[in-house]
XYZ file of C-alpha atoms in Angstrom:
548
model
C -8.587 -31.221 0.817
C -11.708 -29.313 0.230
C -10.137 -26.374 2.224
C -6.601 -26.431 0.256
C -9.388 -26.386 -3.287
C -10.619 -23.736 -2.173
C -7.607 -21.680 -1.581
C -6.240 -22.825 -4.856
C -9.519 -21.234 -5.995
C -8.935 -18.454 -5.268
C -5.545 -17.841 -6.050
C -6.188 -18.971 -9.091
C -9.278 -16.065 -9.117
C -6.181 -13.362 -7.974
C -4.721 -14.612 -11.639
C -7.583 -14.449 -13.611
C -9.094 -11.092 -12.463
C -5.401 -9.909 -13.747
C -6.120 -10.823 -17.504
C -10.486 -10.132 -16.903
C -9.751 -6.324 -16.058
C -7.860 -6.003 -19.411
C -10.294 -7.784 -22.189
C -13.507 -6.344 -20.928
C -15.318 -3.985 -23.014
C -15.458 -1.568 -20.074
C -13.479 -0.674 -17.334
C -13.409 -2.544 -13.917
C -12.219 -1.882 -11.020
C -9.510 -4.775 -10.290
C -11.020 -4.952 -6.649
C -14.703 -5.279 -8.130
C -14.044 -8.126 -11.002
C -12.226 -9.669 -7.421
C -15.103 -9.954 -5.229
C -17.076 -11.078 -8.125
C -15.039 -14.007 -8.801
C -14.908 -14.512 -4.772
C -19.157 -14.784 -4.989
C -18.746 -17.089 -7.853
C -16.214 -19.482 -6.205
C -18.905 -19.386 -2.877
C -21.764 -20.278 -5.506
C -20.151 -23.058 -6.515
C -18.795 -24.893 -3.824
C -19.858 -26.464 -0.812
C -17.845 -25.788 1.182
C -17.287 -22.240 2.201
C -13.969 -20.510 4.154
C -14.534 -20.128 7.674
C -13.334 -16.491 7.930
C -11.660 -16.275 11.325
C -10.921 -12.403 11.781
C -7.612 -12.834 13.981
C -5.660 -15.111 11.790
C -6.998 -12.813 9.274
C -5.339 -9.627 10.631
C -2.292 -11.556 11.548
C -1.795 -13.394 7.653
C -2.941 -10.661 5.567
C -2.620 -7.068 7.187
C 1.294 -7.332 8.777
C 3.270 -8.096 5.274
C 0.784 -5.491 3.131
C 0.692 -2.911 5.756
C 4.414 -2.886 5.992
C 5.352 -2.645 2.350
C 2.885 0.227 2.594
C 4.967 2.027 4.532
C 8.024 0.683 3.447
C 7.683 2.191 -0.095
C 5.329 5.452 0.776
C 7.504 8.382 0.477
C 8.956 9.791 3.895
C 9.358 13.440 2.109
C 5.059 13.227 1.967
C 4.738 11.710 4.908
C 6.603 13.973 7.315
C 5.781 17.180 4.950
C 1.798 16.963 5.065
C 2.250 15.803 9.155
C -0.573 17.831 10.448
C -2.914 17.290 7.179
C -2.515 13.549 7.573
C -2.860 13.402 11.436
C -6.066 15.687 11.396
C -7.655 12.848 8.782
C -6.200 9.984 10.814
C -7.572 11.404 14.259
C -10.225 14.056 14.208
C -11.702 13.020 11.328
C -12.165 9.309 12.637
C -13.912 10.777 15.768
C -15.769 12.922 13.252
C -16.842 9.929 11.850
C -17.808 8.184 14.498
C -19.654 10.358 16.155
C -21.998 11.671 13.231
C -22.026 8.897 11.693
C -23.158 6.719 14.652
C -25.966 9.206 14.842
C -26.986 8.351 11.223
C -27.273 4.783 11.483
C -29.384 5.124 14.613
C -31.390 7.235 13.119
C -31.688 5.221 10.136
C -32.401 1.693 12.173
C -33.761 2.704 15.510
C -33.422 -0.547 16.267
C -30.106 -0.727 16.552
C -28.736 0.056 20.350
C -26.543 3.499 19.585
C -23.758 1.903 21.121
C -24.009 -0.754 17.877
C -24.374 2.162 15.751
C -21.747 3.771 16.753
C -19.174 0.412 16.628
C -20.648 0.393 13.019
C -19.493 4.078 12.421
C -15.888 2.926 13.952
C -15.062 0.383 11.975
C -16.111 2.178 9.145
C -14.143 4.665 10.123
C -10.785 3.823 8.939
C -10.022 3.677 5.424
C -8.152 0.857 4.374
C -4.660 1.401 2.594
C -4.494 -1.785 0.227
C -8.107 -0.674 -0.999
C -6.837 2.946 -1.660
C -3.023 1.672 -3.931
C -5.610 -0.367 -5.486
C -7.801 2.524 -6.518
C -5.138 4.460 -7.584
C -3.299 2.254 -9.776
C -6.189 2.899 -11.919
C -7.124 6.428 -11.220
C -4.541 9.225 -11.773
C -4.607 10.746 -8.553
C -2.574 13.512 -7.953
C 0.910 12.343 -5.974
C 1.196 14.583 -3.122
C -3.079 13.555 -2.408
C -2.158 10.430 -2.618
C 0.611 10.585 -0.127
C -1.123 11.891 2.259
C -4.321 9.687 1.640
C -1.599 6.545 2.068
C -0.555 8.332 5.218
C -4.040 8.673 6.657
C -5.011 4.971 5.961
C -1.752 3.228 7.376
C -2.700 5.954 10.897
C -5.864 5.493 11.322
C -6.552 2.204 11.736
C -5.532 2.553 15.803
C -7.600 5.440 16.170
C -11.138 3.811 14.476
C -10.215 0.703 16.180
C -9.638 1.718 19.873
C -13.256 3.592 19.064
C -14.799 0.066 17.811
C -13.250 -1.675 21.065
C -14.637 0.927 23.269
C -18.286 1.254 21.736
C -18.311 -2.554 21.504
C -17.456 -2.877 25.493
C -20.112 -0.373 25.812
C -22.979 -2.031 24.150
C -21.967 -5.325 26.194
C -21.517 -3.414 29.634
C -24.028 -0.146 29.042
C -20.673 2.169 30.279
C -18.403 4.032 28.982
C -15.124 5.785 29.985
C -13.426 8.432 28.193
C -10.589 8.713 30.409
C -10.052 4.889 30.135
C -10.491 5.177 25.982
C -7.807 7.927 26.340
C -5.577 6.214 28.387
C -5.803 2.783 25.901
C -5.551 4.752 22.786
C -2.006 6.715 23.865
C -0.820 2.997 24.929
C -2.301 1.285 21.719
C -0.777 3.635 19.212
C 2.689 4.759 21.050
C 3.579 1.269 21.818
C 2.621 -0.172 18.430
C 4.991 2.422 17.136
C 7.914 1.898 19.693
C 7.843 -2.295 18.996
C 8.074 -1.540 15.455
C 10.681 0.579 15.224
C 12.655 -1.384 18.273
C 11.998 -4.759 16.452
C 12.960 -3.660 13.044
C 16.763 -1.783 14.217
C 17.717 -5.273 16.482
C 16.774 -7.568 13.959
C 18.885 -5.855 11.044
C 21.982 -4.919 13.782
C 21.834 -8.659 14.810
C 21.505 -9.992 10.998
C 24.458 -7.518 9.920
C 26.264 -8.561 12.620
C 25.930 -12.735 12.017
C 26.095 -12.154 8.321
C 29.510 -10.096 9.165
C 30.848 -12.974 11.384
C 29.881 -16.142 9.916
C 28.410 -15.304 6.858
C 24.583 -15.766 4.889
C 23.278 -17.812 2.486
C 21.516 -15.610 -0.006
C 18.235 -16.153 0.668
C 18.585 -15.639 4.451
C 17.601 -11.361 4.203
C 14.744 -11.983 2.535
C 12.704 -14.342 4.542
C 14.193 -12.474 7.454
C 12.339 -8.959 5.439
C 9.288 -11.153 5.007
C 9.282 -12.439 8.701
C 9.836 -9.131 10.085
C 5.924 -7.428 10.030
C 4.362 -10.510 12.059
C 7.312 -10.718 14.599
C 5.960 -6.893 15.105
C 2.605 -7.480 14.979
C 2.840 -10.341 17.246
C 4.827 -9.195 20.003
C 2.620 -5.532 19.636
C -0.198 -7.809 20.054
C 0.927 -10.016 23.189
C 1.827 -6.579 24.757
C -1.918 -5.349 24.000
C -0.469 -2.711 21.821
C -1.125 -1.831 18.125
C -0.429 -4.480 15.834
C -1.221 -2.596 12.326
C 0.278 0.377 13.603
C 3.612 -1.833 14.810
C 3.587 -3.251 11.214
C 3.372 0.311 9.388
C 5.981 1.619 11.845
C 8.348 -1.521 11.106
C 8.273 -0.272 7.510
C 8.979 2.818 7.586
C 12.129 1.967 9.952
C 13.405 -0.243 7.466
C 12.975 1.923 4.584
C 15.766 3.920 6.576
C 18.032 0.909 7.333
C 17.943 0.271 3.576
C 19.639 4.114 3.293
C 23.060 2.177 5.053
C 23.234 0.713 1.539
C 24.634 -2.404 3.401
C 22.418 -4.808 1.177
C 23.426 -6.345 -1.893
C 22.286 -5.218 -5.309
C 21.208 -8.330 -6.303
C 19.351 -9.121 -3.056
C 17.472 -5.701 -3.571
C 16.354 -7.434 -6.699
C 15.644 -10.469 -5.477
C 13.273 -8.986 -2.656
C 11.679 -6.599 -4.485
C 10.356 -9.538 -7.168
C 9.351 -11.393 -4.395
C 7.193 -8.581 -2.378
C 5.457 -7.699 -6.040
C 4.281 -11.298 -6.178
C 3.254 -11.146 -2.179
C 1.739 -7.904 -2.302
C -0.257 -8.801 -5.687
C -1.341 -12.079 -4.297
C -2.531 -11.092 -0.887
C -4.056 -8.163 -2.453
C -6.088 -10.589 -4.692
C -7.043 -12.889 -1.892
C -8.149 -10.205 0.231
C -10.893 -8.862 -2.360
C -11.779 -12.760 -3.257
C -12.613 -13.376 0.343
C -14.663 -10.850 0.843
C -16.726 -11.808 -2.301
C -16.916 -15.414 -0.931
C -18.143 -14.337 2.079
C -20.716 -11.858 0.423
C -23.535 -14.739 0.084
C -23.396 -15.951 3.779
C -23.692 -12.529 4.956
C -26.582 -11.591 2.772
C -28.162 -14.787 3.910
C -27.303 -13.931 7.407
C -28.878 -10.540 7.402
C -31.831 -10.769 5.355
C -33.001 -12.947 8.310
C -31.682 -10.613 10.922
C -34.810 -9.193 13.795
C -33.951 -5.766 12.753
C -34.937 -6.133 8.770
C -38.903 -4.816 8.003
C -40.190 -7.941 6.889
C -42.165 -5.697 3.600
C -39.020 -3.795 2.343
C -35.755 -6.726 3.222
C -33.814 -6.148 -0.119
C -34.598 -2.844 -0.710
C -34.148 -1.839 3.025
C -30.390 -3.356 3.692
C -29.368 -1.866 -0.191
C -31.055 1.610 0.639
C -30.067 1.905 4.148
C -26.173 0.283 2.918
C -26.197 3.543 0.204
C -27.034 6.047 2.610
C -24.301 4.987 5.295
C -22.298 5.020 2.375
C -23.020 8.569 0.926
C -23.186 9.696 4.783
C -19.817 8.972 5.012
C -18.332 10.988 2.147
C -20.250 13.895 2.851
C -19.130 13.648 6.795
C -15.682 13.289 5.286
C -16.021 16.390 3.068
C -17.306 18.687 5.875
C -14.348 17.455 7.909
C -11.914 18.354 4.836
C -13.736 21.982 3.657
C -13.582 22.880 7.500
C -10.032 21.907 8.339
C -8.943 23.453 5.082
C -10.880 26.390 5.947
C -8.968 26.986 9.011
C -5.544 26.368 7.665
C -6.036 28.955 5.166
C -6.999 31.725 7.833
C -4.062 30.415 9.994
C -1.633 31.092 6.923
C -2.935 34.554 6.194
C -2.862 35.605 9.532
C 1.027 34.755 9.102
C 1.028 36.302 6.008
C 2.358 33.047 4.273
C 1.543 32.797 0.042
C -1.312 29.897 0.153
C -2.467 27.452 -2.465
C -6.026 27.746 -3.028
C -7.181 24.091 -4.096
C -9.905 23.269 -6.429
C -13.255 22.550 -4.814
C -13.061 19.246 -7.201
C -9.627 18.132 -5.572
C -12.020 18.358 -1.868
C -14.518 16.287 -3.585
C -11.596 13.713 -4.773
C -10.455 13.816 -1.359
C -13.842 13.032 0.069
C -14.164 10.370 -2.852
C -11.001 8.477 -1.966
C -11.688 7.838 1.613
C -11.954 3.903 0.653
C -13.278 0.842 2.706
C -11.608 -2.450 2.495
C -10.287 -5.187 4.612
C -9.716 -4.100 7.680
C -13.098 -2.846 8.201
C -14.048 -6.419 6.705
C -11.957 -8.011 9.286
C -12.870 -6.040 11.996
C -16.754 -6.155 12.164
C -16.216 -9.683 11.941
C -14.854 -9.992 15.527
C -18.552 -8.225 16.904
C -19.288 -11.279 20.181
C -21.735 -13.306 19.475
C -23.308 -13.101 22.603
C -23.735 -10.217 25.138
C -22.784 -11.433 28.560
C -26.451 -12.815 29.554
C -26.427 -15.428 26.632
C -28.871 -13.152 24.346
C -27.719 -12.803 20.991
C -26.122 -9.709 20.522
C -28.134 -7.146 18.794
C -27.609 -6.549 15.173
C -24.595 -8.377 14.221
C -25.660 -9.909 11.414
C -27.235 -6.543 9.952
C -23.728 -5.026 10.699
C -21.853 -7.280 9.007
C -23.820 -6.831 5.981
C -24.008 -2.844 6.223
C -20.242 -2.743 6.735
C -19.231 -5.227 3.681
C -22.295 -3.007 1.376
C -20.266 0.464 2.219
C -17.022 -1.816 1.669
C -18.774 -2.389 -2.284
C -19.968 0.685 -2.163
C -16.872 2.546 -1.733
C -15.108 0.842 -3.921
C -17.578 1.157 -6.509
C -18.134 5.050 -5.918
C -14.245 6.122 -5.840
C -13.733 3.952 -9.145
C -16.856 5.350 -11.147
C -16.525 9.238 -9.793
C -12.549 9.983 -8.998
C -11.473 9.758 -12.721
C -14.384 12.314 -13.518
C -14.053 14.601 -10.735
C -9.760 14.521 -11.392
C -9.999 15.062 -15.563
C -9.269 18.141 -16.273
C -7.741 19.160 -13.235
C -4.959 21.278 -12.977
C -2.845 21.225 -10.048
C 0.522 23.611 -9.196
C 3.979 21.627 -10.879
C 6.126 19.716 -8.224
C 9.259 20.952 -9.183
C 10.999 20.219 -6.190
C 11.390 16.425 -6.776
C 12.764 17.178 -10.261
C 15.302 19.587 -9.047
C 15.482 17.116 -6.217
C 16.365 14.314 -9.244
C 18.920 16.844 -11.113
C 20.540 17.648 -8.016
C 20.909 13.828 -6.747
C 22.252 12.990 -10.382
C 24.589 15.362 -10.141
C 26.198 14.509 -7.425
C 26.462 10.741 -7.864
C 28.010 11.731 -11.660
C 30.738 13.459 -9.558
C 31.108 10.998 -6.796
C 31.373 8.046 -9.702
C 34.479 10.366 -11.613
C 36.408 10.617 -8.289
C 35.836 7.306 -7.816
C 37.178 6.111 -11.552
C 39.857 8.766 -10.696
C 41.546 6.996 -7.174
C 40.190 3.422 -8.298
C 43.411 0.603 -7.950
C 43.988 -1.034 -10.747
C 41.962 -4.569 -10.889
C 44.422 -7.603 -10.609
C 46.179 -8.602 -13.781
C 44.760 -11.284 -15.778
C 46.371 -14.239 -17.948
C 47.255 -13.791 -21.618
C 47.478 -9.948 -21.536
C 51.149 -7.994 -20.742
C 51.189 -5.187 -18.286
C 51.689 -2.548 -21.467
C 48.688 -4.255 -23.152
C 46.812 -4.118 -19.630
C 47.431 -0.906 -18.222
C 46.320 0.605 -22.780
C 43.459 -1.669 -21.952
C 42.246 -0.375 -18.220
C 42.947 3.183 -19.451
C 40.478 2.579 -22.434
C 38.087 0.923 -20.225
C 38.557 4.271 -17.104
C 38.233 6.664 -20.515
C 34.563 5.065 -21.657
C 33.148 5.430 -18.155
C 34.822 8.605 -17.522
C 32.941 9.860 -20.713
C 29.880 8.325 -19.926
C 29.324 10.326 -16.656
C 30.911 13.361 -17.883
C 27.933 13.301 -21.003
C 26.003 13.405 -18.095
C 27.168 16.190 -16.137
C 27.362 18.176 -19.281
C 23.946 16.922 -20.517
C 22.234 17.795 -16.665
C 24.087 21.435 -16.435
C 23.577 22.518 -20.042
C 27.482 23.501 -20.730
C 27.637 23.606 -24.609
C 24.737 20.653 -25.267
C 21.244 20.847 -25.599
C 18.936 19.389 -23.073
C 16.660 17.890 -25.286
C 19.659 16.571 -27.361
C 20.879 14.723 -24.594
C 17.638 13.634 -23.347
C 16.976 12.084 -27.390
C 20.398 10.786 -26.980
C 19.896 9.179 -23.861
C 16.826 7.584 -25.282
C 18.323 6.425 -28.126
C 20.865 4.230 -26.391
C 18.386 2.928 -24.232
C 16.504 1.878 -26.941
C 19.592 0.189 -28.587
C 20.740 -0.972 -25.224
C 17.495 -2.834 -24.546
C 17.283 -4.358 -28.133
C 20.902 -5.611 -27.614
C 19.953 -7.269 -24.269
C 16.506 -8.658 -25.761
C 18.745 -10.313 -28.548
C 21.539 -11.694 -25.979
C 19.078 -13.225 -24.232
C 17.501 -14.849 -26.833
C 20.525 -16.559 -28.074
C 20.907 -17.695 -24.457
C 17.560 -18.966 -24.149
C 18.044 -21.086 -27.928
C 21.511 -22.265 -26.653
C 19.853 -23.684 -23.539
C 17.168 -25.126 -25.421
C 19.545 -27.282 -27.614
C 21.913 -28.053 -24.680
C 24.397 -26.203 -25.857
C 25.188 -24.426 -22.406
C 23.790 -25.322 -19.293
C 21.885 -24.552 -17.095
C 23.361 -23.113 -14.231
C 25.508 -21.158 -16.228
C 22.642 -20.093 -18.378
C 20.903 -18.876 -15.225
C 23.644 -16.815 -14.010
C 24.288 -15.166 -17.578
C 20.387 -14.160 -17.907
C 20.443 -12.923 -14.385
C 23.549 -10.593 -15.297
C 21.315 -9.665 -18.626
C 17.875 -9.176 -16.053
C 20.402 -6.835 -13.963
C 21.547 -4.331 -16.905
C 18.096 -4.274 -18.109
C 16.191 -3.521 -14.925
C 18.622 0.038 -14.726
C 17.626 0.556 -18.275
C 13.706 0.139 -17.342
C-alpha cells in the first residue's frame, strides 16, 4: 500500500504544481515547482520509489515520445533536415568528446572512460523537458521545430556513445568500427519497426473494424498501445526503442491524413493524450525530485568528493559541466552556421543572417531531462572483478545537477535573450492557411451542389420538404460563399469579414454556453436523463471545439 501512496502522491503533486505555477508571486518553471514537490513527498515519507531505469524507459518515454512526433510538424521536420541532423549527430559527438575532456579535467579522479559516459548521457537533450520550456517561453516556431526534431534524434546517437564508453570503462577497449556498426543497426532498425508496426496495426484494425465492426473505444487504446508494442519489439531486436517510438508517431500522423477515423473519435483521443501527456509529464519531473535526496546522500559520501569542499565541490563542479555544455553547444551552432552561410554564397543563394541572440537561445534551449535521468541510472554497479564501479554515485548526482541546472538556466535566460527579438514573418503557413481554406470552401459548395436529398421525414409533405432542404442547401451555400468572398477580397473588406467572423463566434459560443446550461439545470432536476443529457452536451462540446 505504501507504494500505491506514494504514487497517489505524486499524481496528486502533477495536480497541484498546475494551480502552484499560477498563484505565485513570481514565475516558475512548471518543471522546477515539480521536482520541488517530488523532494518534499521524499522528505516526508518513508518509504521512497525504487527507480528502476528499464521499466522507466518502457512506462514513461514510448507514449510521450510518440505524441512528440505525432503532433511536431512534418513541414519543419523534413525542411530544416540537415540543421536538425547536424545537432542530433555531430553535435552529440561534439559533446561527448569535449565535454568528456572537461569532466576529467575537472575530477581527475574519474577514469576518462566515466567521464566521457557522463558527457553521453548528457548529451541528448530531452524532448518532454524542451515542450515544457516552451510552453512558457515564446520561442520562435521554426527554432522550436527543429529543437523538437533534434531531441526526439538524438537520443540513439548519445546513447549508443553512453553504451560504448560504459563497455569501455568495464573492459579498458574500445572499437570504433564496432560503435559504427551498432549505431547504423540501433537507429535504422528502430526506425524501420516503427514505421512497419504502426502501417500493420492500422491496415489490420481498418480491416476488422471494416468486417466485423468496433466498439468505440477500441482505436484509442489500440493508439495508446501502439508506442510500447514498438518500443518493445525494437528492444527484443536490440534496436532503438525511443527512436522506434518517435518513428511510430510520425507514421501515424500520416495514416491520420486517410481521414478514415471518426470525428468524434479524433476528439475522444485527443482529450485522452492531453490528460496522458500532462500526467506523465508531471510524474516524470516529481520523480526526479524524489529521487534528488538519495542521490545527494549517495554522492556526498562518494571516494571521489574532497572531504574539505563536499557541498561546494559537487554544486561548483555540477555548474561548470553545466555552463560547459552550452558553450560546447554554441561553438557547435556559430561553426555549423558559419559554414552554411559560405556554402549558400558560394551558390549565390539570398541568406538569412540570424541574430547572434537567436545562437545564444539556441545554445540556451539545449535542455536536460528524463532520459538523461533514466539513463545514468542504468551505470553497473560493479565492474566485472566485484570492485565497485568508479564514480557512480558522483555521476548520478552531476547528471541530475545539470538536469536542475538546465532547466533552471533555459527558464531564467531564454525569455531575456528572445524579448525583443525580431525574426523574418512566416508567411508561407498563412498563405499555406488561405490557400487550404480556399479550397475546402469550394470542395464543401460542390458538395452541397450534387448532395441527394436526405430521406423524407414524418409530418412534413414533399412541397414543404423539398422549400425546407432548399432553405437549409441556401444557408450553407451562403455560409461558405461569405467565405470565399471574405478570403479573396471580391467586393468585402478583409477586416470586415474577419470582425464579422468574430462576432458570430462570439454569439455562437454564448449561445452554446447558455444551451448547455439549461441542459446541465434540466439534468439536475431530473427533468431529462442522463444518457440523453450526455449525448446532447457532447453534440454542444462538438460545435464548440470548431468554434475554439
Amino acid at each position: 500500500m505504501d507504494e500505491v501512496g506514494i504514487v497517489l502522491a505524486m499524481l496528486l503533486a502533477v495536480v497541484a504544481s498546475g494551480y502552484l505555477v499560477r498563484i505565485l508571486p513570481f514565475a516558475v518553471p512548471l518543471p522546477l515547482v515539480q521536482i520541488a514537490l517530488g523532494a518534499a513527498i521524499s522528505s516526508t515519507t518513508s518509504h521512497g520509489v525504487r527507480l528502476e531505469p528499464h521499466i522507466f524507459f518502457l512506462v514513461f518515454l514510448p507514449p510521450l515520445l510518440f505524441l512528440d512526433g505525432w503532433r511536431i510538424p512534418k513541414v519543419g521536420l523534413f525542411r530544416d533536415r540537415s540543421t536538425i541532423l547536424e545537432l542530433a549527430l555531430g553535435l552529440v559527438l561534439f559533446t561527448v568528446i569535449g565535454a568528456g575532456f572537461l569532466i576529467h579535467w575537472l575530477i581527475p579522479s574519474l577514469p576518462l572512460a566515466v567521464s566521457f559516459a557522463l558527457a553521453a548521457i548528457l548529451a541528448p537533450t530531452d524532448p518532454v523537458a524542451v515542450s515544457s520550456i516552451a510552453a512558457r517561453v515564446p520561442i520562435p516556431p521554426r527554432l522550436m521545430h527543429i529543437l523538437e526534431g533534434e531531441s526526439l534524434l538524438n537520443d540513439a546517437s548519445g546513447l549508443v556513445c553512453f553504451r560504448f564508453a560504459v563497455a569501455a570503462a568495464l573492459t579498458g577497449t574500445f572499437s570504433l568500427g564496432d560503435a559504427t556498426l551498432t549505431f547504423l543497426w540501433v537507429a535504422l532498425a528502430g526506425i524501420a519497426i516503427g514505421v512497419g508496426l504502426t502501417i500493420a496495426v492500422s491496415w489490420a484494425q481498418r480491416m476488422l473494424a471494416a468486417r466485423i465492426g468496433e466498439e468505440s473505444g477500441s482505436p484509442i487504446l489500440v493508439n495508446l498501445l501502439l508506442p510500447f508494442g514498438a518500443y518493445l519489439a525494437a528492444e527484443h531486436l536490440q534496436a532503438s526503442g525511443i527512436l522506434a517510438a518517435v518513428a511510430a508517431g510520425v507514421t501515424m500522423s500520416y495514416v491520420e491524413l486517410s481521414g478514415r477515423a471518426l470525428a468524434t473519435t479524433r476528439v475522444r483521443r485527443a482529450v485522452v493524450w492531453d490528460t496522458v501527456q500532462f500526467a506523465l509529464n508531471g510524474v516524470m519531473f516529481v520523480l526526479l525530485g524524489e529521487q534528488l535526496p538519495s542521490i545527494v546522500s549517495a554522492a556526498l559520501v562518494a571516494p571521489e568528493l574532497p572531504a574539505a569542499h563536499d557541498v561546494w565541490w559537487l554544486l561548483g563542479n555540477a555548474l561548470a559541466i553545466s555552463v560547459g555544455l552550452i558553450l560546447l553547444r554554441f561553438i557547435w551552432v556559430w561553426v555549423s552556421l558559419r559554414l552554411t552561410l559560405l556554402a549558400a554564397r558560394r551558390q549565390e543563394q539570398a541568406v538569412y543572417r540570424p541574430n547572434p541572440r537567436l545562437i545564444l537561445a539556441t545554445s540556451l534551449a539545449g535542455v536536460r531531462g528524463a532520459i538523461t535521468l533514466a539513463g545514468v541510472l542504468t551505470l553497473p554497479l560493479a565492474m566485472p572483478n566485484g570492485t565497485p564501479f568508479p564514480g557512480r554515485d558522483l555521476v548520478i548526482f552531476l547528471a541530475s545537477a545539470v538536469i536542475v541546472v538546465s532547466l533552471v538556466l533555459a527558464s531564467v535566460g531564454l525569455p531575456r535573450v528572445l524579448r525583443g527579438l525580431e525574426l523574418p514573418a512566416e508567411a508561407a503557413h498563412e498563405s499555406e492557411e488561405d490557400q487550404a481554406r480556399h479550397a475546402a470552401a469550394l470542395a464543401a459548395l460542390e458538395a452541397i451542389a450534387t448532395a441527394p436529398p436526405p430521406p423524407p421525414t414524418s409530418g412534413c409533405d414533399a412541397e414543404g420538404a423539398a422549400e425546407m432542404h432548399a432553405s437549409a442547401a441556401d444557408q450553407v451555400r451562403s455560409l461558405y460563399q461569405y467565405r470565399l468572398d471574405g478570403g479573396t477580397g471580391a467586393g468585402v473588406d478583409p477586416d470586415r469579414a474577419r470582425a464579422a467572423e468574430s462576432a458570430e463566434r462570439h454569439y455562437r459560443l454564448a449561445a452554446l454556453e447558455q444551451e448547455r446550461a439549461v441542459l446541465l439545470r434540466m439534468a439536475r432536476h431530473n427533468q431529462l436523463s442522463d444518457e440523453i443529457a450526455r449525448k446532447l452536451l457532447r453534440e454542444i462540446d462538438l460545435v464548440e471545439a470548431r468554434y475554439r
